[in-house]
Coordinates of C-alpha atoms and ligand atoms in Angstrom, one line a residue:
M732 CA 25.0 -20.4 -17.3
T733 CA 21.8 -19.4 -15.5
M734 CA 20.5 -15.9 -16.0
I735 CA 19.1 -14.2 -12.9
C736 CA 16.8 -11.4 -13.3
V737 CA 16.7 -8.8 -10.5
G738 CA 14.3 -5.9 -10.0
I739 CA 15.2 -3.2 -7.6
G740 CA 12.6 -1.0 -5.9
I741 CA 11.9 0.0 -2.3
G742 CA 11.3 -2.5 0.4
A743 CA 8.0 -1.7 2.0
S744 CA 7.8 -4.3 4.7
H745 CA 10.4 -6.5 6.4
S746 CA 9.5 -9.9 5.3
I747 CA 10.6 -12.3 2.6
A748 CA 8.5 -14.5 0.4
M749 CA 8.8 -16.9 -2.6
G750 CA 6.0 -17.8 -5.0
K751 CA 4.8 -17.8 -8.5
A752 CA 4.1 -14.6 -10.1
Y753 CA 0.6 -13.5 -10.8
L754 CA 0.5 -10.7 -13.3
L755 CA -2.2 -8.1 -12.8
T756 CA -1.9 -5.6 -15.7
R757 CA -4.6 -3.1 -16.6
R758 CA -2.9 -1.7 -19.7
G759 CA -2.8 -2.9 -23.2
Y760 CA -0.5 -5.8 -23.9
R761 CA 2.7 -4.7 -25.3
A762 CA 5.5 -7.1 -25.1
T763 CA 9.1 -6.2 -24.5
P764 CA 12.2 -8.1 -25.5
R765 CA 12.4 -11.7 -24.1
W766 CA 14.3 -14.6 -25.4
V767 CA 13.9 -18.4 -24.6
R768 CA 16.8 -21.0 -24.2
Q769 CA 17.4 -23.3 -27.4
D770 CA 15.8 -26.2 -25.5
E771 CA 12.7 -24.2 -24.9
V772 CA 12.0 -23.3 -28.5
E773 CA 9.7 -26.1 -29.4
A774 CA 7.5 -25.6 -26.3
E775 CA 7.3 -21.8 -26.9
I776 CA 6.0 -22.4 -30.6
Q777 CA 3.5 -24.7 -29.2
R778 CA 2.4 -22.1 -26.7
Y779 CA 2.1 -19.5 -29.6
Q780 CA 0.1 -22.0 -31.7
Q781 CA -2.2 -22.8 -28.8
A782 CA -2.9 -19.2 -28.2
L783 CA -3.6 -18.5 -31.8
E784 CA -6.0 -21.4 -31.9
A785 CA -7.6 -20.3 -28.7
A786 CA -8.0 -16.7 -30.1
R787 CA -9.6 -18.1 -33.3
Q788 CA -12.0 -20.3 -31.3
H789 CA -13.0 -17.3 -29.2
L790 CA -13.7 -15.3 -32.3
K791 CA -15.8 -18.0 -33.8
S792 CA -17.9 -18.4 -30.8
V793 CA -18.4 -14.6 -30.7
R794 CA -19.4 -14.7 -34.4
G795 CA -21.8 -17.7 -33.7
Q796 CA -23.7 -15.6 -31.0
I797 CA -24.5 -12.8 -33.3
P798 CA -28.1 -13.1 -34.5
E799 CA -28.9 -13.3 -38.2
S800 CA -30.8 -10.1 -37.9
I801 CA -27.8 -8.1 -37.1
A802 CA -26.2 -6.1 -39.8
S803 CA -23.6 -8.1 -41.9
D804 CA -20.8 -5.6 -41.4
I805 CA -20.3 -6.9 -37.8
T806 CA -19.8 -10.4 -39.1
E807 CA -17.7 -9.1 -41.9
F808 CA -15.5 -7.5 -39.4
I809 CA -15.1 -10.6 -37.4
D810 CA -14.5 -12.7 -40.6
T811 CA -11.7 -10.3 -41.6
H812 CA -10.1 -10.9 -38.2
L813 CA -10.5 -14.7 -38.6
L814 CA -8.9 -14.5 -42.0
M815 CA -6.0 -12.6 -40.5
M816 CA -5.5 -15.2 -38.0
E817 CA -5.1 -17.7 -40.8
D818 CA -2.6 -15.5 -42.6
S819 CA 1.1 -16.5 -42.7
A820 CA 2.0 -13.0 -41.4
L821 CA 0.6 -14.0 -38.1
I822 CA 1.3 -17.7 -38.1
D823 CA 4.6 -18.4 -39.9
A824 CA 6.5 -15.2 -39.5
P825 CA 6.2 -15.2 -35.5
I826 CA 7.2 -18.8 -35.5
A827 CA 10.2 -18.1 -37.6
L828 CA 11.3 -15.7 -35.2
I829 CA 10.8 -18.0 -32.1
R830 CA 12.7 -20.8 -34.1
E831 CA 15.5 -18.8 -35.6
Q832 CA 16.0 -15.9 -33.1
Y833 CA 14.8 -17.6 -29.8
C834 CA 12.3 -14.8 -29.3
G835 CA 9.7 -15.4 -26.6
A836 CA 6.1 -15.7 -28.2
E837 CA 4.8 -12.5 -27.1
W838 CA 7.9 -10.6 -28.3
A839 CA 7.9 -12.5 -31.7
L840 CA 4.3 -11.4 -32.2
Q841 CA 5.1 -7.9 -31.2
I842 CA 7.9 -7.6 -33.8
R843 CA 5.6 -8.9 -36.5
R844 CA 2.8 -6.5 -35.4
D845 CA 5.2 -3.5 -35.5
A846 CA 6.5 -4.5 -39.0
L847 CA 2.9 -4.8 -40.4
V848 CA 1.8 -1.5 -38.9
R849 CA 4.9 0.2 -40.4
V850 CA 3.7 -1.0 -43.9
F851 CA 0.3 0.3 -43.3
D852 CA 1.5 3.5 -42.1
E853 CA 3.5 4.0 -45.3
M854 CA 0.3 3.6 -47.3
D855 CA -1.5 6.7 -48.7
D856 CA -4.7 4.9 -49.1
P857 CA -6.8 6.0 -46.0
Y858 CA -8.8 2.8 -46.3
L859 CA -5.9 0.5 -46.1
S860 CA -4.2 2.5 -43.4
T861 CA -7.3 1.9 -41.2
R862 CA -6.4 -1.8 -41.5
K863 CA -3.8 -1.3 -39.0
N864 CA -6.5 -1.1 -36.4
D865 CA -7.6 -4.6 -37.4
V866 CA -4.0 -5.9 -36.9
D867 CA -3.9 -4.3 -33.6
H868 CA -7.3 -5.9 -32.6
V869 CA -6.2 -9.4 -33.7
V870 CA -2.8 -9.0 -32.1
H871 CA -4.4 -7.9 -28.8
Q872 CA -6.6 -10.9 -28.7
I873 CA -3.7 -13.3 -29.1
Q874 CA -1.4 -11.3 -26.7
K875 CA -4.2 -11.4 -24.1
I876 CA -4.1 -15.2 -24.1
L877 CA -0.3 -15.4 -24.2
F878 CA 0.1 -13.0 -21.3
N879 CA -2.6 -14.5 -19.2
H880 CA -2.5 -18.1 -20.4
E881 CA -2.0 -19.6 -17.0
Q882 CA -4.0 -16.9 -15.4
A883 CA -7.1 -17.5 -17.6
Q884 CA -7.1 -21.1 -16.4
E885 CA -6.5 -20.2 -12.7
E886 CA -7.8 -17.2 -11.0
N887 CA -6.5 -18.3 -7.6
L888 CA -4.2 -15.8 -5.9
E889 CA -3.2 -18.1 -3.1
K890 CA 0.4 -18.1 -2.4
R891 CA 1.0 -15.9 -5.5
V892 CA 3.4 -13.0 -5.7
V893 CA 1.1 -10.3 -7.3
L894 CA 2.8 -7.9 -9.8
A895 CA 0.9 -4.8 -10.6
P896 CA 1.4 -1.3 -11.8
D897 CA 0.0 0.0 -8.4
L898 CA -2.4 -1.3 -5.8
T899 CA -5.1 0.5 -3.7
P900 CA -5.4 -0.3 0.0
A901 CA -8.6 -1.8 -0.9
D902 CA -7.0 -4.1 -3.4
T903 CA -4.5 -5.1 -0.6
I904 CA -7.2 -6.1 1.8
L905 CA -8.9 -8.0 -0.8
M906 CA -5.9 -9.9 -1.9
R907 CA -4.9 -10.6 1.7
H908 CA -8.2 -12.4 2.0
Q909 CA -7.2 -14.4 -1.1
G910 CA -4.0 -15.5 0.6
I911 CA -1.2 -13.8 -1.7
A912 CA 2.4 -14.4 -0.7
A913 CA 3.7 -10.9 -1.5
F914 CA 3.1 -8.1 -3.9
V915 CA 5.4 -6.0 -6.1
T916 CA 4.2 -2.8 -7.7
E917 CA 5.8 -0.4 -10.3
Y918 CA 4.7 2.7 -8.5
G919 CA 4.1 3.8 -4.9
S920 CA 6.2 4.4 -1.7
P921 CA 6.7 2.8 1.6
M922 CA 4.7 5.5 3.3
S923 CA 1.6 5.1 1.2
H924 CA -1.5 3.6 3.0
T925 CA -1.2 0.4 0.8
A926 CA 2.4 -0.1 2.0
I927 CA 1.5 0.6 5.6
L928 CA -1.3 -2.0 5.3
A929 CA 1.2 -4.6 3.9
R930 CA 3.4 -4.1 6.8
S931 CA 0.5 -4.4 9.3
L932 CA -0.8 -7.6 7.5
G933 CA 2.7 -8.9 7.3
I934 CA 2.6 -9.1 3.6
P935 CA 6.0 -9.0 2.1
A936 CA 6.1 -6.1 -0.5
V937 CA 8.3 -4.1 -2.7
V938 CA 7.4 -1.0 -4.4
G939 CA 8.6 1.2 -7.2
V940 CA 10.0 -1.6 -9.3
R941 CA 9.6 0.0 -12.8
N942 CA 8.3 -2.3 -15.5
V943 CA 7.9 -5.2 -13.2
T944 CA 4.8 -6.1 -15.0
R945 CA 6.6 -6.2 -18.3
F946 CA 9.7 -8.1 -17.4
H947 CA 8.2 -10.9 -15.7
R948 CA 5.8 -13.6 -16.8
H949 CA 2.8 -15.1 -15.3
G950 CA 3.7 -18.1 -13.3
E951 CA 7.4 -17.4 -13.1
Q952 CA 9.0 -18.3 -9.7
L953 CA 10.0 -15.1 -7.7
V954 CA 11.7 -14.3 -4.4
V955 CA 10.5 -11.0 -2.9
D956 CA 12.7 -9.3 -0.5
G957 CA 10.6 -6.7 1.4
E958 CA 13.4 -5.6 3.4
R959 CA 15.9 -4.8 0.9
G960 CA 13.5 -3.9 -1.9
V961 CA 14.7 -6.7 -4.3
V962 CA 12.6 -9.1 -6.6
I963 CA 14.6 -12.0 -8.1
A964 CA 13.5 -14.3 -10.8
D965 CA 15.1 -17.6 -11.8
A966 CA 17.1 -17.6 -8.6
D967 CA 19.5 -20.6 -8.5
E968 CA 19.9 -23.0 -5.5
Q969 CA 22.6 -20.9 -3.9
I970 CA 20.4 -17.7 -4.0
L971 CA 17.3 -19.7 -2.7
A972 CA 19.5 -21.2 0.1
H973 CA 20.6 -17.5 1.1
F974 CA 16.8 -16.4 1.4
R975 CA 15.8 -19.6 3.3
R976 CA 18.6 -18.8 5.7
R977 CA 17.4 -15.2 6.1
I978 CA 13.8 -16.2 6.7
A979 CA 15.1 -18.8 9.3
E980 CA 17.0 -15.9 11.0
Q981 CA 14.0 -13.7 11.0
Q982 CA 12.0 -16.4 12.6
A983 CA 14.6 -17.0 15.2
H984 CA 14.8 -13.2 16.1
A985 CA 10.9 -13.1 16.4
A986 CA 11.1 -16.1 18.6
T987 CA 13.6 -14.4 20.9
L988 CA 11.5 -11.3 21.2
R989 CA 8.4 -13.2 22.0
R990 CA 9.9 -13.8 25.5
L991 CA 9.4 -10.0 26.1
T992 CA 5.7 -10.1 25.5
D993 CA 4.6 -10.0 29.1
Q994 CA 7.8 -7.9 30.2
P995 CA 7.2 -4.3 30.9
A996 CA 8.6 -1.5 28.7
I997 CA 10.8 0.1 31.3
S998 CA 14.1 1.6 30.5
I999 CA 17.4 0.9 32.5
D1000 CA 16.9 4.0 34.5
G1001 CA 13.4 2.9 35.6
Q1002 CA 11.3 5.0 33.2
S1003 CA 8.1 3.6 32.0
V1004 CA 7.2 3.9 28.3
S1005 CA 3.8 3.1 26.8
L1006 CA 3.8 0.9 23.6
M1007 CA 0.6 0.9 21.6
A1008 CA -0.6 -0.6 18.4
N1009 CA -1.9 0.9 15.2
I1010 CA -4.8 -1.2 13.9
E1011 CA -7.2 -1.1 10.9
L1012 CA -8.7 -4.6 10.3
P1013 CA -10.5 -6.9 12.6
E1014 CA -7.5 -9.4 12.3
D1015 CA -5.1 -6.8 13.9
I1016 CA -7.0 -7.4 17.2
E1017 CA -5.2 -10.8 17.7
T1018 CA -1.7 -9.5 16.7
T1019 CA -2.3 -6.5 19.2
R1020 CA -3.1 -8.8 21.9
S1021 CA -0.4 -11.3 21.1
N1022 CA 2.2 -8.6 21.0
G1023 CA 1.3 -7.2 24.4
A1024 CA 0.3 -3.8 23.4
G1025 CA -0.8 -1.3 26.1
G1026 CA -3.6 0.0 24.1
V1027 CA -4.5 1.2 20.6
G1028 CA -3.0 4.6 19.8
L1029 CA -4.4 4.6 16.3
Y1030 CA -7.4 2.9 14.9
R1031 CA -7.6 3.8 11.3
T1032 CA -11.3 3.5 10.4
E1033 CA -11.0 3.8 6.6
F1034 CA -11.1 0.1 5.9
L1035 CA -14.9 0.3 6.7
Y1036 CA -15.5 2.3 3.7
M1037 CA -13.5 0.1 1.1
N1038 CA -14.7 -2.4 -1.3
R1039 CA -18.3 -1.4 -1.2
H1040 CA -20.7 1.0 -3.0
S1041 CA -22.2 3.0 0.0
A1042 CA -20.9 4.4 3.2
P1043 CA -21.5 2.3 6.4
D1044 CA -24.4 3.4 8.6
E1045 CA -24.2 4.1 12.4
E1046 CA -25.2 0.4 13.3
E1047 CA -22.3 -1.1 11.2
H1048 CA -19.9 1.4 12.7
L1049 CA -21.1 0.4 16.2
R1050 CA -20.9 -3.3 15.5
T1051 CA -17.3 -2.9 14.3
Y1052 CA -16.1 -0.7 17.1
L1053 CA -17.8 -3.0 19.7
A1054 CA -16.0 -6.0 18.2
V1055 CA -12.7 -4.1 18.6
V1056 CA -13.3 -2.7 22.2
Q1057 CA -14.5 -6.1 23.4
G1058 CA -11.8 -8.1 21.5
L1059 CA -9.2 -6.0 23.0
G1060 CA -10.3 -7.0 26.5
G1061 CA -10.3 -3.5 28.3
I1062 CA -7.1 -1.8 27.0
P1063 CA -7.9 1.8 25.7
V1064 CA -8.7 2.2 22.0
T1065 CA -8.1 5.5 20.1
I1066 CA -10.6 5.6 17.2
R1067 CA -9.5 8.0 14.5
T1068 CA -12.4 9.8 12.8
L1069 CA -12.4 8.9 9.0
D1070 CA -9.5 10.1 7.1
L1071 CA -10.6 9.4 3.6
G1072 CA -9.0 11.3 0.7
A1073 CA -5.3 11.4 -0.8
D1074 CA -3.8 8.0 -0.6
K1075 CA -6.9 6.6 1.2
Q1076 CA -9.3 6.6 -1.8
V1077 CA -12.2 4.2 -1.8
D1078 CA -13.8 2.8 -4.9
G1079 CA -17.4 4.0 -4.9
G1080 CA -17.8 3.9 -1.3
C1081 CA -17.9 7.6 -0.8
P1082 CA -19.7 9.5 -3.5
V1083 CA -18.7 12.9 -2.1
L1084 CA -15.1 12.3 -3.1
S1085 CA -15.9 12.3 -6.9
P1086 CA -14.7 13.7 -9.1
P1087 CA -11.2 13.1 -8.1
P1088 CA -9.5 16.3 -6.9
C1089 CA -6.4 17.5 -8.8
N1090 CA -4.1 17.6 -5.8
P1091 CA -5.7 15.2 -3.3
A1092 CA -3.0 15.4 -0.6
L1093 CA -3.9 19.2 -0.2
G1094 CA -7.5 18.7 -0.8
L1095 CA -10.8 17.7 1.0
R1096 CA -9.5 14.9 3.1
A1097 CA -10.0 13.9 6.8
I1098 CA -11.5 16.3 9.2
R1099 CA -12.0 18.7 6.2
L1100 CA -14.2 16.2 4.5
C1101 CA -16.0 15.4 7.6
L1102 CA -16.8 19.1 8.4
K1103 CA -18.2 19.5 5.0
E1104 CA -20.2 16.3 5.0
P1105 CA -21.8 16.0 8.4
D1106 CA -24.0 13.1 7.1
L1107 CA -20.7 11.2 6.8
F1108 CA -19.3 12.3 10.1
K1109 CA -22.3 12.1 12.4
P1110 CA -23.1 8.3 12.1
Q1111 CA -19.4 7.6 12.9
L1112 CA -19.4 10.0 16.0
R1113 CA -22.5 8.5 17.3
A1114 CA -21.1 4.9 16.9
I1115 CA -17.8 5.9 18.6
L1116 CA -19.6 7.6 21.5
R1117 CA -21.9 4.7 21.9
A1118 CA -19.0 2.2 21.9
S1119 CA -17.4 4.3 24.7
A1120 CA -20.1 3.0 27.0
Y1121 CA -18.5 -0.5 26.7
G1122 CA -14.9 0.2 27.4
P1123 CA -12.1 2.9 27.4
V1124 CA -12.4 4.8 24.0
R1125 CA -10.8 7.9 22.8
I1126 CA -11.7 10.1 19.7
M1127 CA -8.9 11.3 17.5
I1128 CA -9.2 13.9 14.8
P1129 CA -6.9 13.7 11.8
M1130 CA -5.2 16.4 9.9
L1131 CA -6.2 19.5 11.9
S1132 CA -4.5 22.5 10.5
N1133 CA -6.3 25.4 12.5
L1134 CA -8.2 25.8 15.7
D1135 CA -11.4 26.8 13.9
E1136 CA -11.6 23.2 12.5
L1137 CA -11.1 21.8 16.1
H1138 CA -13.8 24.1 17.5
K1139 CA -16.3 23.0 14.7
A1140 CA -15.5 19.4 15.3
R1141 CA -15.9 19.7 19.0
R1142 CA -19.3 21.5 18.5
I1143 CA -20.5 18.5 16.3
I1144 CA -19.3 16.0 18.9
E1145 CA -21.1 18.1 21.7
E1146 CA -24.2 18.3 19.6
T1147 CA -24.0 14.4 19.1
K1148 CA -23.6 13.8 22.8
R1149 CA -26.7 15.9 23.5
E1150 CA -28.7 13.9 20.9
L1151 CA -27.6 10.6 22.4
S1152 CA -28.6 11.9 25.9
S1153 CA -31.9 13.0 24.9
E1154 CA -32.4 9.5 23.2
G1155 CA -31.4 7.8 26.5
I1156 CA -28.4 6.2 24.9
S1157 CA -25.4 5.8 27.1
F1158 CA -21.7 6.9 26.3
D1159 CA -18.8 8.2 28.2
P1160 CA -19.4 11.9 28.8
D1161 CA -15.8 12.5 29.5
I1162 CA -14.4 10.7 26.4
P1163 CA -11.1 12.2 25.7
I1164 CA -10.7 14.0 22.5
G1165 CA -7.3 14.2 20.8
G1166 CA -6.0 15.6 17.5
M1167 CA -3.2 14.4 15.2
I1168 CA -0.4 16.7 14.6
E1169 CA 0.5 16.0 11.0
V1170 CA 0.4 19.2 9.3
P1171 CA 3.3 21.7 9.9
A1172 CA 0.8 24.4 10.9
A1173 CA -0.6 22.3 13.6
A1174 CA 2.9 21.6 15.0
L1175 CA 3.9 25.2 14.9
S1176 CA 0.6 26.0 16.9
A1177 CA 0.9 22.9 19.1
T1178 CA 0.8 25.1 22.1
S1179 CA -2.8 26.2 21.2
F1180 CA -3.8 22.6 20.1
A1181 CA -2.5 21.3 23.4
R1182 CA -4.5 23.7 25.5
N1183 CA -7.7 22.7 23.6
L1184 CA -7.3 18.9 23.4
D1185 CA -6.9 16.1 25.8
F1186 CA -4.1 14.4 24.0
L1187 CA -1.8 14.9 20.9
S1188 CA -0.6 12.4 18.5
I1189 CA 2.3 13.1 16.1
G1190 CA 1.4 11.7 12.5
T1191 CA 5.0 11.7 11.0
N1192 CA 3.8 10.1 7.6
D1193 CA 1.9 13.3 6.8
L1194 CA 4.1 15.7 8.9
I1195 CA 7.1 14.7 6.8
Q1196 CA 5.2 14.7 3.5
Y1197 CA 3.9 18.3 4.2
T1198 CA 7.0 19.7 5.8
L1199 CA 9.4 18.5 3.1
A1200 CA 6.8 18.9 0.1
I1201 CA 7.1 15.2 -0.9
D1202 CA 4.1 13.2 -2.0
R1203 CA 4.2 10.3 0.2
V1204 CA 3.0 7.9 -2.5
D1205 CA 5.4 9.0 -5.2
D1206 CA 8.5 6.7 -5.3
Q1207 CA 10.4 9.1 -7.4
V1208 CA 10.7 11.5 -4.5
N1209 CA 10.9 9.0 -1.9
Y1210 CA 14.6 9.6 -1.4
L1211 CA 13.7 13.0 0.0
F1212 CA 11.4 11.4 2.7
D1213 CA 13.6 12.1 5.7
P1214 CA 12.5 11.8 9.3
L1215 CA 15.8 13.2 10.4
H1216 CA 15.5 16.4 8.5
P1217 CA 16.2 19.3 11.0
S1218 CA 12.7 21.0 10.3
V1219 CA 10.9 17.7 10.9
L1220 CA 12.8 17.0 14.2
R1221 CA 12.1 20.7 15.4
L1222 CA 8.3 20.2 14.7
I1223 CA 8.2 16.8 16.6
K1224 CA 10.1 18.5 19.4
M1225 CA 7.8 21.5 19.5
T1226 CA 4.7 19.1 19.7
I1227 CA 6.2 16.9 22.5
D1228 CA 7.2 20.1 24.5
A1229 CA 3.9 21.8 24.0
A1230 CA 2.0 18.7 25.2
H1231 CA 4.3 18.5 28.3
A1232 CA 3.7 22.2 29.0
A1233 CA 0.0 21.7 28.9
A1234 CA 0.4 18.4 30.9
I1235 CA -1.4 16.2 28.4
P1236 CA -0.3 13.0 26.9
V1237 CA 1.5 13.0 23.5
S1238 CA 2.1 9.9 21.5
M1239 CA 3.5 9.4 18.0
C1240 CA 1.6 7.2 15.6
G1241 CA 3.4 7.6 12.3
E1242 CA 5.7 4.9 10.8
M1243 CA 8.7 6.7 12.6
A1244 CA 7.3 5.4 15.9
G1245 CA 7.7 1.8 14.9
D1246 CA 11.1 2.1 13.3
P1247 CA 14.0 0.8 15.6
R1248 CA 16.3 3.5 14.1
Y1249 CA 14.6 6.2 15.8
T1250 CA 13.5 4.9 19.1
R1251 CA 16.4 6.1 21.2
L1252 CA 16.4 9.5 19.7
L1253 CA 12.7 9.9 20.3
L1254 CA 13.1 8.8 23.8
G1255 CA 15.8 11.4 24.3
M1256 CA 13.5 14.0 22.8
G1257 CA 11.0 13.2 25.6
L1258 CA 8.5 10.9 23.9
R1259 CA 7.1 8.3 26.2
T1260 CA 4.2 6.9 24.1
F1261 CA 4.8 5.1 20.8
S1262 CA 2.0 3.7 18.6
M1263 CA 2.9 1.2 15.7
Q1264 CA 2.0 -1.7 13.6
P1265 CA 1.6 -4.6 16.1
D1266 CA 4.4 -6.7 14.7
A1267 CA 6.9 -3.9 15.6
L1268 CA 6.0 -3.7 19.2
L1269 CA 8.4 -6.3 20.7
D1270 CA 11.4 -4.9 18.7
I1271 CA 10.8 -1.5 20.1
K1272 CA 10.2 -2.8 23.6
N1273 CA 13.7 -4.5 23.4
I1274 CA 15.3 -1.1 22.7
V1275 CA 13.5 0.6 25.5
R1276 CA 14.5 -2.0 27.9
S1277 CA 18.2 -1.6 26.9
S1278 CA 18.2 2.3 27.0
D1279 CA 19.2 4.8 29.7
I1280 CA 16.8 7.5 28.9
R1281 CA 18.7 10.0 31.1
Q1282 CA 21.7 9.6 28.9
L1283 CA 19.6 9.7 25.7
S1284 CA 18.1 13.1 26.8
R1285 CA 21.5 14.5 27.1
Q1286 CA 22.6 13.2 23.6
A1287 CA 19.3 14.4 22.1
A1288 CA 19.9 17.9 23.6
E1289 CA 23.5 17.8 22.0
L1290 CA 22.0 16.8 18.7
F1291 CA 19.5 19.7 18.8
R1292 CA 22.4 22.2 19.7
T1293 CA 24.1 21.3 16.6
L1294 CA 21.2 20.6 14.4
D1295 CA 22.0 22.9 11.5
N1296 CA 25.7 22.2 11.5
G1297 CA 26.1 18.7 12.5
D1298 CA 25.6 15.5 10.5
V1299 CA 22.3 14.3 12.0
G1300 CA 22.8 10.8 10.7
Q1301 CA 26.1 10.4 12.2
M1302 CA 24.9 11.7 15.6
L1303 CA 22.0 9.3 15.5
E1304 CA 24.5 6.5 14.9
K1305 CA 26.3 7.6 18.1
I1306 CA 23.0 7.7 19.9
N1307 CA 22.2 4.2 18.8
V1308 CA 25.3 2.5 19.6
G1309 CA 25.0 3.9 23.1
Ligands
PEP2076 C1 0.5 9.7 9.8 O1 0.1 10.6 9.0 O2 1.6 9.7 10.3 C2 -0.6 8.9 10.2 C3 -0.3 8.0 11.2 O3 -1.7 8.8 9.6 P1 -2.0 8.1 8.1 O4 -0.7 7.4 7.8 O5 -3.1 7.2 8.3 O6 -2.2 9.2 7.2
MG2077 MG1 -1.9 11.0 8.4

């Protein structure tokens, strides 16, 4: 009978991938129970012996590199460890466990290590009890080789399924360049920036699979279902056939949608809807164009600060923005000023963020950071303004929570414009300035924001996080992340209504905008501009083209009348079936 190992987490993207595991573990090597089949025993013993020999060779070469002049206690220390590697406690005993009990090599070594440490722990002699550190040191050396045996020989991530405790957005970008097939993390949630990036880059991903780095081995064949949040090892032919079928279905669906690329996003009752793209990397330009986006509703600029040791200067900002503006061939681009902090940390790229704050989501992020650090803000503003001379560009300010922040930001923008004018540098003097409504306070004051801005954009990822007090990166509270919560729906509605009353455009650029489950409800609530990962555009267009917005408006009004008494999920189902 074949044993199939299944890990359940949260799907973070909609695609499926198959590939060999690449274990990226940053903690110590502690093996957990694993057994091999009877016919694998001899190979497993050989694997253990090879690891032991490799660990010995490594120690010998370290010893050989120590100059004679160095104190002898270091060489003694190494000699002790070499002797331990020749002791039957670490040679014969683990091999016996593999042979007799079918333990996997790492697990057999772990059992022996724990038994030895228990003996040392029971000794009263303080000298002898410190020897357990030596045991740990030696065991660690061998485990490192066992865990990473294949990895040590092959550092190529191409087509691999990366298994890691967690990944930062910067890791994700790097790995994408290395051609990974998918990733699975133990922590994290679908609303984290890492997961958003995975969707936008088309990387299949599952997050929140506890212990995934412990229960899977490097090189193991895995299936990753980013839609259902499942990771499967040792899948049999029947299961593999199922996933191949699903991949084919997804491809067929995408091919059908492709036909809509040049069709307008107009509803059955003739209302026009604007569908825009969220972008962050240069490669998104291509998918934005190929999916027929009407513009970029959110250009996240944080990637510019990742995987580097210093912040980009004005010229680098400018080069990047010009490549986007020109690459998009004249459609409007909404550049969001930097939103670093919270889940968008960078490694060393931005010294002002260290030491890490204790509650980053409520700390110095986004516009708060920019106002505190004008030296970080100004080069970006200058570059955005300069890029506006080459095509339709809009500035968008993230995470506004009060009008004072907006006024301060505006003053800095005006000052920057004056500087550019005095230097004779061109820019669009009427560049639209918009703000993200992603903090409940801003949504509740949307009327004032709408009077002071040229456009609003609803950031539901943060709006939901802050309204419902759920950390968007914490998979343990992810089940509470609910776009249909009455409070969230009210805040969205207030923002749309406030923008309409002030006669300014309003869009939504949070993940909710690209989720087909909510399109009809949002249309009914009055939203006419949606900005999303480029891959979602055609799906949403398909829904728009089959919707009667007049009817949806009536249904949404009914939903709002019974918001606190009715079952919102059930009402949404009714809206979605038409
Ligand atoms: C949001 O918060 O909804 C949003 C679009 O911004 P980000 O996900 O980059 O925080
Ligand atoms: Mg946000």
